[in-house]
N, CA, C and O atoms as a GROMACS GRO file, in nm:
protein
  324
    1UNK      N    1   9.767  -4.104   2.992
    1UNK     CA    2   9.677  -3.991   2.988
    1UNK      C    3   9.718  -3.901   2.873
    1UNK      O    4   9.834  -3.915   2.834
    2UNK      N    5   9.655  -3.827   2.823
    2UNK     CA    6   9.658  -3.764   2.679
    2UNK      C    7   9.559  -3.620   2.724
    2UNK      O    8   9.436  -3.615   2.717
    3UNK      N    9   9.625  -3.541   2.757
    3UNK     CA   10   9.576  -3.352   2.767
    3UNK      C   11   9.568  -3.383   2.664
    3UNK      O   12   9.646  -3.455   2.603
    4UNK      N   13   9.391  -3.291   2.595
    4UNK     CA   14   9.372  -3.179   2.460
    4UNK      C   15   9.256  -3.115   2.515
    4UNK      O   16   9.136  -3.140   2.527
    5UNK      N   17   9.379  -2.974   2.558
    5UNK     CA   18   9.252  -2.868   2.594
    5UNK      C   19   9.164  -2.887   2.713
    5UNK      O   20   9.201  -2.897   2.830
    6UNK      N   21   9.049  -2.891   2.669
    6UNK     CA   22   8.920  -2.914   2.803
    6UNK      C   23   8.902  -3.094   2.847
    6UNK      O   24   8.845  -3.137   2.947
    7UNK      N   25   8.974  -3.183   2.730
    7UNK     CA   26   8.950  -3.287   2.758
    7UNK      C   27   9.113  -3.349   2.737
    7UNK      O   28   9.214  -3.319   2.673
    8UNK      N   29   9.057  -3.481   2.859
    8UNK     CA   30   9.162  -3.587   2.908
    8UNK      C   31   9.136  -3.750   2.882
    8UNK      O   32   9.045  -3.820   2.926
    9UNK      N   33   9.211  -3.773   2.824
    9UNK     CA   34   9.207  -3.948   2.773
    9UNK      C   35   9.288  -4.047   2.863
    9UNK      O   36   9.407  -4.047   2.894
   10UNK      N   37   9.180  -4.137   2.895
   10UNK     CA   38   9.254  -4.190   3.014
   10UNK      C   39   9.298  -4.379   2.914
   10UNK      O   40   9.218  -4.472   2.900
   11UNK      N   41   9.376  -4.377   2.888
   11UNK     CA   42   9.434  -4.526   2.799
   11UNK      C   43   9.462  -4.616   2.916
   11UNK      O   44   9.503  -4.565   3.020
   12UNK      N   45   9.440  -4.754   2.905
   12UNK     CA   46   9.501  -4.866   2.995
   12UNK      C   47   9.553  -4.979   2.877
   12UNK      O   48   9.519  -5.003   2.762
   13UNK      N   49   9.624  -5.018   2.946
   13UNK     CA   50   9.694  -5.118   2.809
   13UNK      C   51   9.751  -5.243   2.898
   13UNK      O   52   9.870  -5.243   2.929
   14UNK      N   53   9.677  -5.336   2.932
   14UNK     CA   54   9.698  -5.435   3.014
   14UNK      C   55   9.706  -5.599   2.900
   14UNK      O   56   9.617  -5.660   2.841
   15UNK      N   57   9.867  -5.623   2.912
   15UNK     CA   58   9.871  -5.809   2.827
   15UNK      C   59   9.788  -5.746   2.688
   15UNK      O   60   9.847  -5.656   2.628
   16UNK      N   61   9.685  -5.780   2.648
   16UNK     CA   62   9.628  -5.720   2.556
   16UNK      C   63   9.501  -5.679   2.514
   16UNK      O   64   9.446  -5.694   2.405
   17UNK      N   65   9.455  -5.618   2.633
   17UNK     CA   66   9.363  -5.559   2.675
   17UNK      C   67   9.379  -5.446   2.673
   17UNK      O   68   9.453  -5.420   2.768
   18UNK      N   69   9.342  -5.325   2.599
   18UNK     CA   70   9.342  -5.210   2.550
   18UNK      C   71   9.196  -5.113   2.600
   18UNK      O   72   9.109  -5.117   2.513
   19UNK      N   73   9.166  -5.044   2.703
   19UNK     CA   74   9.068  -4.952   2.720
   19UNK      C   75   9.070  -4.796   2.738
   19UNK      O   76   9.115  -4.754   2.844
   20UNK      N   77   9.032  -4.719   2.656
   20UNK     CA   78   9.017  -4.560   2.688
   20UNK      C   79   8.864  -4.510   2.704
   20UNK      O   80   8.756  -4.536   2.652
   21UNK      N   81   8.919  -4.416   2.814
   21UNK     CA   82   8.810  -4.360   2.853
   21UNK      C   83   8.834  -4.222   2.892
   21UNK      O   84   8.938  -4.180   2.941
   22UNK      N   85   8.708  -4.140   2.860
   22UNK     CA   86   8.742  -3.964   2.830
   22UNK      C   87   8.697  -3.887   2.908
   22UNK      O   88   8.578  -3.911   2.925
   23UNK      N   89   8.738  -3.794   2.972
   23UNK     CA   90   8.657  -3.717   3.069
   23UNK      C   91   8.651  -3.621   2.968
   23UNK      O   92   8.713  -3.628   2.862
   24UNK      N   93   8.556  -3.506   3.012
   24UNK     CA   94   8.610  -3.360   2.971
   24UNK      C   95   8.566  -3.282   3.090
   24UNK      O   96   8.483  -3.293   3.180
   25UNK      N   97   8.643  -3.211   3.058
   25UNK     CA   98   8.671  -3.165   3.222
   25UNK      C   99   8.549  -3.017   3.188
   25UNK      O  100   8.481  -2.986   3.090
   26UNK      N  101   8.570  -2.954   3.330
   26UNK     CA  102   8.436  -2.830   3.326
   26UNK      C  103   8.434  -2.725   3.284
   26UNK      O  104   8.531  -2.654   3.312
   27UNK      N  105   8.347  -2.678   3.214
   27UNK     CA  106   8.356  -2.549   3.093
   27UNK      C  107   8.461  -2.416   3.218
   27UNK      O  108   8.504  -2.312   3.169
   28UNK      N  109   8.479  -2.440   3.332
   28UNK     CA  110   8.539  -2.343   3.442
   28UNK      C  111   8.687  -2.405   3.456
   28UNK      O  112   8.776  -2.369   3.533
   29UNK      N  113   8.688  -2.495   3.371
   29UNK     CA  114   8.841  -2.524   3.477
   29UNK      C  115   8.936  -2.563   3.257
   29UNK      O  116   8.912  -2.637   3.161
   30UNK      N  117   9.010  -2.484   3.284
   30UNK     CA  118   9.116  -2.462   3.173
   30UNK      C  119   9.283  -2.496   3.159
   30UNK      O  120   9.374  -2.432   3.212
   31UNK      N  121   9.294  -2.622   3.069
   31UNK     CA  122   9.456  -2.647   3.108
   31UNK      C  123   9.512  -2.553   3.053
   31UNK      O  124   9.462  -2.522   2.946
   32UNK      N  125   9.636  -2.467   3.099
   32UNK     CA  126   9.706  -2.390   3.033
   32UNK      C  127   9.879  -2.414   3.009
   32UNK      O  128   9.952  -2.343   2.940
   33UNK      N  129   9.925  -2.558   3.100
   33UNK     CA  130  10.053  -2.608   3.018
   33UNK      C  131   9.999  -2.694   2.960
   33UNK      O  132   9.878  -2.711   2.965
   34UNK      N  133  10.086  -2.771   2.886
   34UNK     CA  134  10.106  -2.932   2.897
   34UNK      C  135   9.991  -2.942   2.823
   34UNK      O  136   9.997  -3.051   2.765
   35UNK      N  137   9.882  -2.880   2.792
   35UNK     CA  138   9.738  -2.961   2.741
   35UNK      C  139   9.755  -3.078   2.640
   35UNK      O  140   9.714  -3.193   2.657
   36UNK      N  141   9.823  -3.031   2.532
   36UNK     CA  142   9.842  -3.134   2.442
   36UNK      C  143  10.002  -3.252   2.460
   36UNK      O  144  10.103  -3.260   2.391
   37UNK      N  145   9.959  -3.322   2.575
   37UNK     CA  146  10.055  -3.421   2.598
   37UNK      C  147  10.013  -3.522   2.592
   37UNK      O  148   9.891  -3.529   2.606
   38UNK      N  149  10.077  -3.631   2.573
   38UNK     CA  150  10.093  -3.753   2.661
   38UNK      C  151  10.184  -3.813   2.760
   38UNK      O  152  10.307  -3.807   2.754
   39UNK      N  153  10.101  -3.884   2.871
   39UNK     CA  154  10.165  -3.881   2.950
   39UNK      C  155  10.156  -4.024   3.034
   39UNK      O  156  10.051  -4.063   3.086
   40UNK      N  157  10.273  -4.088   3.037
   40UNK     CA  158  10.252  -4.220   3.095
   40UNK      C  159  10.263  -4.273   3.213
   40UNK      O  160  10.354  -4.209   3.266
   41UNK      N  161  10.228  -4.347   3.281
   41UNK     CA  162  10.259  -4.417   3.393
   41UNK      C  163  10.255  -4.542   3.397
   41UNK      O  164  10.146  -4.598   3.403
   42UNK      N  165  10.328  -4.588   3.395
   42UNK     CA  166  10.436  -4.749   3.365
   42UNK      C  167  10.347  -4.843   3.462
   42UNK      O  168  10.280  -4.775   3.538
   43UNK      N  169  10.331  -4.967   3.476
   43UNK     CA  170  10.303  -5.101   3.558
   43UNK      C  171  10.353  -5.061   3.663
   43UNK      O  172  10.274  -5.060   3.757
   44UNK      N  173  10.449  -5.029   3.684
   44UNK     CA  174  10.550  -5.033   3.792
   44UNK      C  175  10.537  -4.908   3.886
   44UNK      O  176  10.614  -4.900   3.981
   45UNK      N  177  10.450  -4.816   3.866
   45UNK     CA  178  10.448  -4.668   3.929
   45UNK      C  179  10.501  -4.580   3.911
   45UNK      O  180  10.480  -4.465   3.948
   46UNK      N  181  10.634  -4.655   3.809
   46UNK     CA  182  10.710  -4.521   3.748
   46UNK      C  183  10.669  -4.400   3.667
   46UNK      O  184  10.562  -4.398   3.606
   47UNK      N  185  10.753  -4.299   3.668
   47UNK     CA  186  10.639  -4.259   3.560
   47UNK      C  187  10.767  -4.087   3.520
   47UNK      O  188  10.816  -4.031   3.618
   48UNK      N  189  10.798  -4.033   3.378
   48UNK     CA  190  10.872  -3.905   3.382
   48UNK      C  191  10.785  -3.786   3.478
   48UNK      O  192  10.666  -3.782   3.510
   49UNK      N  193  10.884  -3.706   3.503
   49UNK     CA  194  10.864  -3.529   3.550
   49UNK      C  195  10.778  -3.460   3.449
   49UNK      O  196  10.826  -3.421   3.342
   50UNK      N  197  10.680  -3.448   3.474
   50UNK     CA  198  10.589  -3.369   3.430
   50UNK      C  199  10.452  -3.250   3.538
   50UNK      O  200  10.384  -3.274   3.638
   51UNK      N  201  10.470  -3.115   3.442
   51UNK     CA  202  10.440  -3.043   3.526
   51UNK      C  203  10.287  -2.994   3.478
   51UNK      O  204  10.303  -2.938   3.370
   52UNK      N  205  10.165  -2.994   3.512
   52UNK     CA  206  10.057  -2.996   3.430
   52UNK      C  207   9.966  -2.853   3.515
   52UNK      O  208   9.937  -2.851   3.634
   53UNK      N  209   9.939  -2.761   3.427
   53UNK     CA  210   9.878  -2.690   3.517
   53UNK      C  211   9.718  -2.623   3.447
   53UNK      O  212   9.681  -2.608   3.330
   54UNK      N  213   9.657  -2.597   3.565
   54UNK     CA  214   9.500  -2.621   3.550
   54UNK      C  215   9.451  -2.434   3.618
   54UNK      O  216   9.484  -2.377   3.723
   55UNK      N  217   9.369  -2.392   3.511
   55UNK     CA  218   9.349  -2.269   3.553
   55UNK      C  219   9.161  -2.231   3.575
   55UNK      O  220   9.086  -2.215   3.479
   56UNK      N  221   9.126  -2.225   3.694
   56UNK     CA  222   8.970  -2.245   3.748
   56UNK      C  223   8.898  -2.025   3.764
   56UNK      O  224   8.913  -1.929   3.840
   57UNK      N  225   8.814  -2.066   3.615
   57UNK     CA  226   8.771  -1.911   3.674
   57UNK      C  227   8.640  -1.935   3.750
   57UNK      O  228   8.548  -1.853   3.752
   58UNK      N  229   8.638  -2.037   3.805
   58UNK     CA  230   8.511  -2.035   3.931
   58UNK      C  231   8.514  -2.076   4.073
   58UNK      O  232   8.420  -2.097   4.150
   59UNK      N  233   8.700  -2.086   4.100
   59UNK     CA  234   8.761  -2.054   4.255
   59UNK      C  235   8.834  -1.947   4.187
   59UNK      O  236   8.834  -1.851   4.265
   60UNK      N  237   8.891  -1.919   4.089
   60UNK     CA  238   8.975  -1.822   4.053
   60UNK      C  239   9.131  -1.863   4.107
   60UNK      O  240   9.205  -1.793   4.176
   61UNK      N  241   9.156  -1.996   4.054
   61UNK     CA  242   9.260  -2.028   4.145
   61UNK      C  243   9.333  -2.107   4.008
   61UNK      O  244   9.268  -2.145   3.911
   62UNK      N  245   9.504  -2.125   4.025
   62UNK     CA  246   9.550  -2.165   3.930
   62UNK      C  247   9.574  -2.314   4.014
   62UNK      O  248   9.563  -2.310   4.137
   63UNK      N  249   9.600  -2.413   3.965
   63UNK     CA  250   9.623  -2.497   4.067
   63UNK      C  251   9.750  -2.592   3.945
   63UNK      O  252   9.721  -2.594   3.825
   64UNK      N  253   9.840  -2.641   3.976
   64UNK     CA  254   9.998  -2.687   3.934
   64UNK      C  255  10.019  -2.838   3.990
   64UNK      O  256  10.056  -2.873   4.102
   65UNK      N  257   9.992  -2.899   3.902
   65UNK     CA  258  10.036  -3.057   3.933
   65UNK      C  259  10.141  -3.096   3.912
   65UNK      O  260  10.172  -3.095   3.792
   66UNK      N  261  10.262  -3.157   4.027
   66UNK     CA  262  10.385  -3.207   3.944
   66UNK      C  263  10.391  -3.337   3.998
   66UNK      O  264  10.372  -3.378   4.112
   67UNK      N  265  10.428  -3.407   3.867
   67UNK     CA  266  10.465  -3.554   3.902
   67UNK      C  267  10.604  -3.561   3.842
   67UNK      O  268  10.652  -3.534   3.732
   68UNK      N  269  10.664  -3.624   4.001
   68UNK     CA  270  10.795  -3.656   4.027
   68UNK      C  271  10.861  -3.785   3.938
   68UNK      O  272  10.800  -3.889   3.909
   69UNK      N  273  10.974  -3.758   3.908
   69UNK     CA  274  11.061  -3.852   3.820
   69UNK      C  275  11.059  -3.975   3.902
   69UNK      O  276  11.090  -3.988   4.021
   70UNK      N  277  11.018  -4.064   3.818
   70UNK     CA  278  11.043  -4.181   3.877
   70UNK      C  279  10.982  -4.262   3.957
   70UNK      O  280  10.986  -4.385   3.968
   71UNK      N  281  10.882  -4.117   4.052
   71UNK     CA  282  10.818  -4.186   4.164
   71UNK      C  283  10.636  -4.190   4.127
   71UNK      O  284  10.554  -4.260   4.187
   72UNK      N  285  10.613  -4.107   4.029
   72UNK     CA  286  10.508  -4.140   4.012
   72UNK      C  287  10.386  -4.031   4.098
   72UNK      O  288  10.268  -4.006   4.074
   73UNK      N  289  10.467  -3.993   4.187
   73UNK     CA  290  10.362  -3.888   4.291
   73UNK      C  291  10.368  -3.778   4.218
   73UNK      O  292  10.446  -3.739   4.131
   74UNK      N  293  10.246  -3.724   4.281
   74UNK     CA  294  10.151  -3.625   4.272
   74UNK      C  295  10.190  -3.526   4.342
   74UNK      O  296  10.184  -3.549   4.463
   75UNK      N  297  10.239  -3.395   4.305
   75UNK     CA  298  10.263  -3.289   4.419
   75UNK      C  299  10.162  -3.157   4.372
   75UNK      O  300  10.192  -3.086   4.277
   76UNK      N  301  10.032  -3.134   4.458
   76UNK     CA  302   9.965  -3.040   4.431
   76UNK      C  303   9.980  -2.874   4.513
   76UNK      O  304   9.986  -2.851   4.633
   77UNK      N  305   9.984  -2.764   4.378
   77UNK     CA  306  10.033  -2.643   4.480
   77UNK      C  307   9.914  -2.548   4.419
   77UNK      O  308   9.896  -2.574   4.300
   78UNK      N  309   9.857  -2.480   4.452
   78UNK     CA  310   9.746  -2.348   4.445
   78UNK      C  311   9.758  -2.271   4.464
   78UNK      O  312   9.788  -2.240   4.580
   79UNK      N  313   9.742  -2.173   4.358
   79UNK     CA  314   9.761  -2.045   4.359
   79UNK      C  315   9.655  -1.935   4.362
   79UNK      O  316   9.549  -1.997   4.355
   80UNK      N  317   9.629  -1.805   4.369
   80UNK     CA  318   9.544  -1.743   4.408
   80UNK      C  319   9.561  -1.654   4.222
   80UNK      O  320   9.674  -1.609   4.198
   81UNK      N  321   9.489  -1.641   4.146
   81UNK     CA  322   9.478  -1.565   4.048
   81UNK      C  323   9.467  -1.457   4.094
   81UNK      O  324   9.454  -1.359   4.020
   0.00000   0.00000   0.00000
């Protein structure tokens, strides 16, 4: 995955089969870490600590994604702006 800004690149890279595909996310919802990253997740589920956070002025809510070293999970926390 590849943050820039309002939009997210989703890469697969399978033997040699190569596909991306792009969301862009909603004129209301704003990354404010991490936007310009990349960020991988391995065959295996592995994947580094990375902390990605998303700021919504139409719940008015900050909302903080962390994915755990190693394991690949998702830990979602929300905040109240």
């Amino acid at each position: 995955m590849i943050f820039e800004k309002n939009l997210v690149e989703f890469d697969t890279d399978v033997g040699n089969k190569t596909k991306s595909v792009y969301r862009k996310l909603p004129e209301t919802l704003t990354i404010t870490e991490n936007y310009s990253h990349k960020y991988t997740i391995y065959g295996t589920g592995s994947a580094p600590a990375v902390t990605i956070t998303f700021v919504s002025t139409l719940t008015r809510r900050k909302y903080t994604y962390k994915v755990q070293l190693g394991w690949g999970e998702i830990i979602e926390k929300k905040y109240t702006t």
